[in-house]
Amino acid sequence: MSTLPGVGTRVLAAKVLDAVVHRGRSLKAELGKVLPQLPDPRDRALLEAMCFGALRQRARYDAALQLWLQKPLGDKDGELRALLLTGFAQIDAMGLPPHAALSVTVEAARALGRPHQAGMVNALLRRAQREGFPTADPAAAWPAWRRKKINLEWGDHAAAIFEASAHAAPLWLRVNRLQGTRDEYDARLHDAAIACAADDALPDALRIDSPVAVTALPGFAEGAASVQDGSAQQVADALSPAPGARVLDACAAPGGKAAHLLERDPALRLLALDVDPRRLNRVRETLARTGGVAEFRAVDAADVQAWWDGEPFDAVLLDAPCTATGIVRRQPDVLLHRTPEDLTSLIALQSRLLDSVWRVVRPGGVLVYATCSILKDENEFQVEAFLKRTPDARAEPLHAGYGHAAGPGRQRLPGERGMDGFFYARMLKLG
Ligand SMILES: C[S@@+](CC[C@H](N)C(=O)[O-])C[C@H]1O[C@@H](n2cnc3c(N)ncnc32)[C@H](O)[C@@H]1O
């Protein structure tokens, strides 16, 4: 066994990537299995950075392997191929100095039982370091059916969508109003030597452009700030419930938007639903940390009879399950796993949820439908169809600060103003 520090982390990263890229596994689930094996948080951060970097820049790294290998690697070389991707990510996406990346990755090839291929790994990594990578269209990382859809639906914006989806997102924070102002938290970050920027249109947000561990954020454990993308923070603005309103968060886990609404108005009477009991527990944890009080039910929100006591809601948030095509930079493996059939069943689920939770909105109340998708079938077409079959629903306009006009709603595209892709539509129930 090698004594070079960091070899074990590279080996684990290669195993994770092999499972995700070649065997259809979820990145989150695979990371969940291996991260606990690394006691040092720096090793955990390194492993995550290698996996995310390799997945986000897969189009360029795959192009390099295709160009530089005389003979493609075989089916049995999955782990080695994954190790090469992690090596490329260290040199390129993470910008590690060669002395920190090369020999340890070559050593990892030996530790993976591939001593006969260690020379090849060394040669390829040196070439990458010397020559850089061939240019490749980031769209190549997207499955053809989705690429086609995005080109068709977003035309001139498509190239920017693919490009933004291949790069790491900034770290967006939501400052907890219950614990102080944004300016006060800005000053705490400044004291901790963490540079951040405010966005005038997002009253609770601060943006950090260089990677920082959340544990380094002042007061994080006590709920002074939370991680939440700018576009997700705009959902609270789109809903803007009246003080003390009765609010339903129909798909609440892990609880970012529920927490935000309660930080703005702790007097809200909020019911948080999620079909997944384990995920609903995460909402409980989120609110325990940030100081919010709510009721919880682990149920299918569409099964209204099972959970509704008959008292209508002033405001309903339906942050619906979706393809996550707006947050590929955060979940790069969604490009590898989702099929056209998944899209069809998500569209059916979204429309079932819309029809069901509409029943519990009081006349004069509002429903905000939101997704982190950029596909029109899940967004503007979904809401257009809902409005057509729902005579007592009227779309309320949202201003251009929410993104591009998209039928009855607005669409933020990934990377715009540093944000994730997000769709918002606000519907009023006529009395
Ligand atoms: C986009 S996430 C919600 C994110 C959450 N609003 C937040 O801000 O943290 C969608 C959630 O919908 C839940 N979900 C899916 N189908 C559901 C259903 N039929 N009823 C209730 N929740 C459902 C999923 O378990 C998932 O937690």
XYZ file of C-alpha atoms and ligand atoms in Angstrom:
458
model
C 0.000 0.000 0.000
C 1.269 3.476 -0.884
C 2.418 5.936 1.744
C 1.808 9.010 -0.428
C -0.835 11.119 1.337
C -3.999 11.647 -0.694
C -3.876 8.389 -2.674
C -6.848 6.946 -0.793
C -8.923 10.054 -1.573
C -8.157 9.719 -5.317
C -9.045 6.033 -5.220
C -12.393 6.798 -3.581
C -13.083 9.615 -6.045
C -12.416 7.240 -8.962
C -14.782 4.661 -7.474
C -17.534 7.279 -7.022
C -17.140 8.613 -10.553
C -17.002 5.135 -12.045
C -20.317 4.294 -10.362
C -21.900 7.574 -11.502
C -20.568 7.810 -15.070
C -20.447 4.147 -16.054
C -23.038 2.463 -13.851
C -25.886 4.969 -13.620
C -25.612 5.636 -9.880
C -26.548 8.900 -8.195
C -23.656 11.177 -7.224
C -25.310 12.145 -3.953
C -25.875 8.526 -2.936
C -22.320 7.473 -3.841
C -20.810 10.443 -1.996
C -23.009 9.598 0.979
C -21.382 6.156 1.088
C -17.731 7.224 0.853
C -17.499 10.633 2.551
C -17.904 9.155 6.054
C -14.763 7.091 5.370
C -12.675 10.298 5.329
C -12.213 11.801 8.790
C -10.433 14.965 7.582
C -12.858 17.601 6.188
C -10.155 18.750 3.744
C -10.098 15.276 2.175
C -13.889 15.285 1.928
C -13.816 18.687 0.228
C -11.086 17.474 -2.150
C -13.046 14.362 -3.091
C -16.198 16.358 -3.787
C -14.291 18.953 -5.813
C -12.730 16.213 -7.992
C -16.075 14.531 -8.660
C -17.991 17.726 -9.375
C -15.151 19.177 -11.463
C -14.873 16.011 -13.556
C -18.635 15.817 -14.161
C -19.043 19.499 -15.006
C -16.160 19.467 -17.485
C -16.865 15.981 -18.809
C -17.262 17.159 -22.413
C -13.679 18.500 -22.520
C -12.146 15.602 -20.637
C -13.933 13.015 -22.782
C -12.713 14.857 -25.891
C -9.144 14.705 -24.552
C -9.344 10.957 -23.931
C -10.774 10.392 -27.379
C -8.018 12.419 -28.993
C -5.067 11.257 -26.915
C -5.715 7.540 -26.507
C -4.715 5.480 -29.518
C -7.059 2.736 -28.418
C -10.183 3.527 -26.365
C -10.240 2.093 -22.848
C -12.199 -1.139 -22.525
C -15.312 -1.969 -20.529
C -13.186 -3.282 -17.679
C -11.274 0.001 -17.419
C -14.127 2.012 -15.848
C -12.291 2.841 -12.634
C -9.129 3.789 -14.461
C -11.052 6.009 -16.854
C -12.759 7.636 -13.873
C -9.372 8.142 -12.214
C -8.149 9.936 -15.339
C -11.183 12.236 -15.180
C -10.380 13.065 -11.551
C -6.765 13.715 -12.559
C -7.899 16.093 -15.308
C -10.210 17.871 -12.866
C -7.319 18.405 -10.442
C -5.137 19.976 -13.127
C -7.848 21.938 -14.903
C -11.087 22.634 -13.004
C -9.400 22.819 -9.592
C -6.109 24.309 -10.778
C -3.984 22.221 -8.370
C -0.234 22.574 -8.919
C 1.172 19.537 -10.823
C 3.249 18.374 -7.843
C 0.021 18.073 -5.818
C -1.898 16.200 -8.501
C 0.318 14.060 -10.692
C 2.290 11.520 -8.694
C -0.526 10.917 -6.242
C -2.964 10.144 -9.087
C -0.439 7.845 -10.757
C 0.012 6.116 -7.423
C -3.774 5.765 -7.161
C -3.731 3.812 -10.448
C -1.445 1.285 -8.745
C -3.660 1.224 -5.660
C -6.609 0.427 -7.942
C -4.711 -2.680 -9.095
C -3.574 -1.085 -12.375
C 0.242 -0.897 -12.050
C 0.573 -1.750 -15.752
C -1.425 1.382 -16.665
C 0.332 3.790 -14.260
C 2.713 4.907 -17.029
C -0.203 5.764 -19.296
C -1.895 7.782 -16.532
C 1.336 9.669 -15.979
C 1.737 10.411 -19.705
C -1.857 11.609 -20.136
C -1.787 13.872 -17.094
C 1.532 15.368 -18.182
C 0.148 15.997 -21.620
C -2.919 17.706 -20.138
C -0.690 19.858 -18.002
C 1.579 20.744 -20.948
C -0.976 21.282 -23.697
C -4.215 22.048 -21.944
C -7.447 20.469 -23.156
C -8.983 20.394 -26.606
C -11.952 22.703 -26.928
C -15.288 20.920 -26.754
C -18.864 22.096 -26.860
C -20.216 21.856 -23.272
C -23.518 20.785 -24.857
C -21.841 17.440 -25.623
C -22.297 16.505 -21.941
C -26.095 16.742 -22.391
C -28.101 13.804 -23.720
C -29.196 14.457 -27.303
C -32.926 14.655 -26.525
C -32.435 17.371 -23.919
C -29.879 19.269 -25.959
C -32.370 19.343 -28.807
C -35.162 20.592 -26.573
C -33.042 23.358 -25.092
C -31.782 24.479 -28.497
C -35.348 24.547 -29.767
C -36.821 26.311 -26.760
C -34.039 28.733 -25.889
C -32.438 29.412 -29.298
C -29.864 32.173 -28.862
C -29.617 31.534 -25.108
C -28.868 27.818 -25.461
C -25.071 28.143 -25.750
C -24.935 30.265 -22.576
C -27.117 27.708 -20.746
C -24.742 24.847 -21.620
C -21.696 26.926 -20.738
C -23.071 28.106 -17.372
C -24.098 24.551 -16.498
C -20.468 23.400 -16.844
C -19.124 25.733 -14.158
C -19.355 25.790 -10.393
C -21.992 28.080 -8.903
C -21.057 30.856 -6.489
C -22.039 30.332 -2.857
C -25.260 32.242 -2.206
C -26.188 32.930 1.388
C -29.520 33.889 2.825
C -29.132 36.039 5.906
C -31.582 35.214 8.693
C -33.553 38.380 9.440
C -34.475 36.988 12.846
C -30.832 37.263 13.872
C -29.718 40.523 12.309
C -29.532 42.592 9.156
C -27.733 41.726 5.962
C -25.277 44.587 6.616
C -24.480 43.164 10.046
C -23.808 39.719 8.574
C -21.759 41.285 5.787
C -19.590 42.843 8.532
C -19.222 39.447 10.266
C -18.042 37.916 6.989
C -15.634 40.803 6.527
C -14.206 40.167 10.021
C -13.746 36.501 9.039
C -11.860 37.664 5.885
C -14.577 36.272 3.578
C -15.333 38.567 0.632
C -18.958 38.806 -0.477
C -21.243 40.904 -2.645
C -24.841 42.036 -2.195
C -27.462 42.079 -4.945
C -29.872 45.008 -4.623
C -32.765 42.977 -5.994
C -32.374 40.232 -3.364
C -32.832 41.764 0.080
C -31.579 38.787 2.110
C -28.799 37.539 -0.149
C -25.019 37.723 -0.078
C -22.878 36.100 -2.755
C -19.461 34.580 -2.125
C -17.437 33.875 -5.245
C -14.508 31.883 -3.794
C -15.232 28.480 -2.296
C -15.709 28.498 1.486
C -16.728 25.624 3.757
C -20.095 26.360 5.368
C -18.554 25.519 8.724
C -16.317 28.568 8.254
C -19.329 30.884 7.986
C -19.899 32.870 11.178
C -22.946 31.703 13.124
C -23.879 29.072 10.530
C -24.645 26.353 13.093
C -26.860 28.822 14.979
C -28.819 29.668 11.826
C -27.457 33.177 11.236
C -27.175 32.348 7.522
C -28.145 29.511 5.197
C -26.991 28.397 1.782
C -29.643 29.139 -0.840
C -29.265 30.222 -4.438
C -30.431 33.716 -5.357
C -33.110 32.400 -7.699
C -34.554 30.172 -4.947
C -34.638 33.207 -2.646
C -36.896 35.009 -5.112
C -39.654 32.477 -4.456
C -40.423 34.169 -1.114
C -40.825 37.471 -2.980
C -43.103 35.895 -5.576
C -45.343 34.459 -2.840
C -45.112 37.451 -0.416
C -47.834 36.234 1.949
C -49.625 38.835 4.097
C -48.423 39.084 7.734
C -49.610 36.113 9.787
C -51.102 34.378 6.730
C -51.946 30.677 6.606
C -49.418 29.197 4.196
C -49.047 25.768 2.633
C -45.620 24.617 1.441
C -46.766 21.550 -0.513
C -43.334 20.117 -1.413
C -41.244 21.475 1.403
C -38.088 19.379 1.779
C -35.309 20.139 2.555
C -36.951 23.318 3.771
C -35.021 26.263 2.334
C -38.066 28.188 1.171
C -40.147 27.405 4.268
C -37.280 28.667 6.436
C -36.977 31.829 4.361
C -40.701 32.596 4.617
C -40.612 32.112 8.406
C -37.468 34.194 8.823
C -39.342 37.013 7.098
C -42.500 36.526 9.129
C -42.382 34.169 12.137
C -46.124 34.766 12.628
C -47.017 32.821 9.460
C -49.077 29.704 10.120
C -47.167 27.359 7.846
C -47.952 23.744 7.055
C -45.036 21.886 5.458
C -45.795 18.723 3.466
C -43.461 16.294 1.772
C -44.154 12.826 0.492
C -40.788 11.566 1.745
C -40.704 11.276 5.553
C -36.907 11.255 5.721
C -36.724 14.409 3.643
C -39.435 15.989 5.769
C -37.158 15.445 8.772
C -34.667 17.672 7.025
C -37.276 20.448 7.037
C -37.623 19.966 10.800
C -33.822 20.236 11.163
C -33.647 23.290 8.902
C -36.326 25.096 10.889
C -34.797 24.051 14.215
C -31.540 25.693 13.101
C -33.076 28.856 11.680
C -35.741 29.382 14.349
C -38.919 28.741 12.330
C -42.062 27.098 13.698
C -44.359 25.079 11.430
C -46.609 22.049 11.269
C -45.414 18.999 9.344
C -47.119 16.169 7.491
C -45.392 13.384 5.542
C -48.039 12.858 2.863
C -48.693 12.966 -0.862
C -49.788 16.591 -1.268
C -52.074 15.525 -4.118
C -54.072 13.320 -1.734
C -55.866 16.350 -0.282
C -58.412 14.328 1.645
C -55.627 12.651 3.608
C -54.210 15.844 5.112
C -56.512 18.869 4.719
C -58.627 19.961 7.679
C -60.865 22.092 5.458
C -59.471 25.521 6.439
C -58.358 27.236 3.235
C -54.887 28.722 2.764
C -54.108 32.351 1.948
C -50.954 31.378 0.064
C -49.740 28.079 -1.372
C -46.243 27.330 -2.578
C -45.845 24.438 -4.999
C -42.087 24.081 -5.485
C -42.595 21.051 -7.651
C -40.398 18.008 -8.286
C -38.808 18.515 -11.716
C -35.937 17.537 -14.033
C -33.543 19.944 -12.257
C -32.297 21.143 -15.654
C -31.787 24.626 -14.185
C -29.301 23.395 -11.577
C -27.047 21.091 -13.586
C -24.021 22.989 -12.242
C -25.045 21.802 -8.747
C -26.253 18.319 -9.739
C -24.161 17.493 -12.823
C -25.155 13.829 -12.737
C -28.783 14.606 -13.654
C -27.512 14.743 -17.241
C -26.524 11.097 -17.037
C -29.557 9.632 -15.376
C -32.837 11.187 -16.485
C -34.741 9.728 -19.435
C -37.548 11.127 -21.635
C -39.922 8.823 -19.703
C -38.893 10.555 -16.453
C -39.896 13.867 -17.979
C -43.295 12.499 -18.970
C -44.009 11.210 -15.474
C -42.784 14.434 -13.845
C -45.103 16.490 -16.035
C -48.037 14.281 -14.998
C -47.087 14.581 -11.296
C -46.732 18.369 -11.508
C -50.136 18.730 -13.118
C -51.761 16.413 -10.542
C -50.174 18.457 -7.732
C -51.303 21.737 -9.277
C -54.925 20.614 -9.589
C -54.987 19.187 -6.069
C -53.421 21.998 -4.092
C -55.463 24.590 -6.003
C -58.472 23.215 -4.136
C -57.116 24.411 -0.792
C -56.411 28.039 -1.858
C -59.043 30.455 -0.523
C -60.831 32.735 -3.008
C -58.595 35.808 -3.255
C -55.588 33.694 -2.222
C -52.518 32.918 -4.326
C -50.559 29.916 -5.509
C -46.952 30.171 -6.641
C -45.759 27.374 -8.887
C -41.972 27.114 -9.078
C -39.439 24.674 -10.496
C -35.671 24.544 -10.938
C -36.240 23.380 -14.512
C -35.681 25.235 -17.763
C -37.902 22.973 -19.883
C -41.092 24.616 -21.107
C -43.130 21.413 -20.709
C -42.619 21.650 -16.957
C -43.002 25.400 -16.792
C -44.890 27.739 -19.077
C -46.711 24.962 -20.972
C -47.616 23.301 -17.675
C -49.070 26.526 -16.258
C -50.806 27.446 -19.533
C -52.580 24.076 -19.504
C -53.534 24.559 -15.849
C -55.010 28.012 -16.544
C -56.966 26.633 -19.457
C -58.661 23.937 -17.388
C -59.069 26.100 -14.236
C -61.566 28.907 -14.811
C -61.121 30.450 -11.336
C -57.348 30.874 -11.785
C -55.763 34.024 -13.171
C -52.038 34.522 -13.716
C -50.604 37.556 -11.954
C -47.712 39.235 -13.749
C -44.226 39.020 -12.260
C -41.731 41.758 -13.102
C -38.628 41.328 -15.249
C -36.461 40.906 -12.123
C -37.609 37.269 -12.152
C -36.153 36.628 -15.586
C -37.409 36.191 -19.120
C -41.107 36.396 -19.918
C -42.253 32.759 -20.217
C -45.954 32.472 -20.972
C -47.852 33.176 -17.756
C -44.638 33.146 -15.691
C -40.975 34.138 -15.716
C -37.866 32.069 -16.367
C -34.423 32.696 -14.936
C -31.802 30.893 -17.011
C -28.745 29.267 -15.387
C -25.815 31.613 -14.818
C -27.818 34.823 -15.281
C -26.812 37.231 -12.513
C -24.889 34.277 -11.049
C -28.115 32.392 -10.332
C -29.561 28.946 -10.964
C -32.227 28.391 -13.590
C -35.694 28.778 -12.061
C -39.290 29.226 -13.167
C -41.964 31.184 -11.301
C -45.676 31.649 -11.905
C -48.132 33.343 -9.525
C -51.835 32.549 -9.778
C -54.701 34.350 -8.064
C -57.885 32.445 -7.155
C -60.855 34.475 -8.247
C -63.554 34.992 -5.612
C -37.853 20.818 -5.468
S -38.001 19.879 -4.033
C -38.616 21.079 -2.899
C -37.568 22.018 -2.351
C -38.068 22.809 -1.138
N -39.255 23.573 -1.465
C -37.017 23.733 -0.572
O -37.057 24.932 -0.793
O -36.130 23.237 0.144
C -39.384 18.895 -4.362
C -39.871 18.061 -3.184
O -41.133 17.509 -3.553
C -41.305 16.317 -2.851
N -42.432 15.602 -3.476
C -42.457 14.864 -4.609
N -43.686 14.391 -4.847
C -44.477 14.874 -3.843
C -45.871 14.719 -3.527
N -46.659 14.004 -4.302
N -46.327 15.326 -2.426
C -45.515 16.050 -1.621
N -44.182 16.194 -1.868
C -43.688 15.630 -2.965
C -39.946 15.665 -2.962
O -39.777 14.685 -1.947
C -39.017 16.867 -2.806
O -38.597 16.993 -1.475
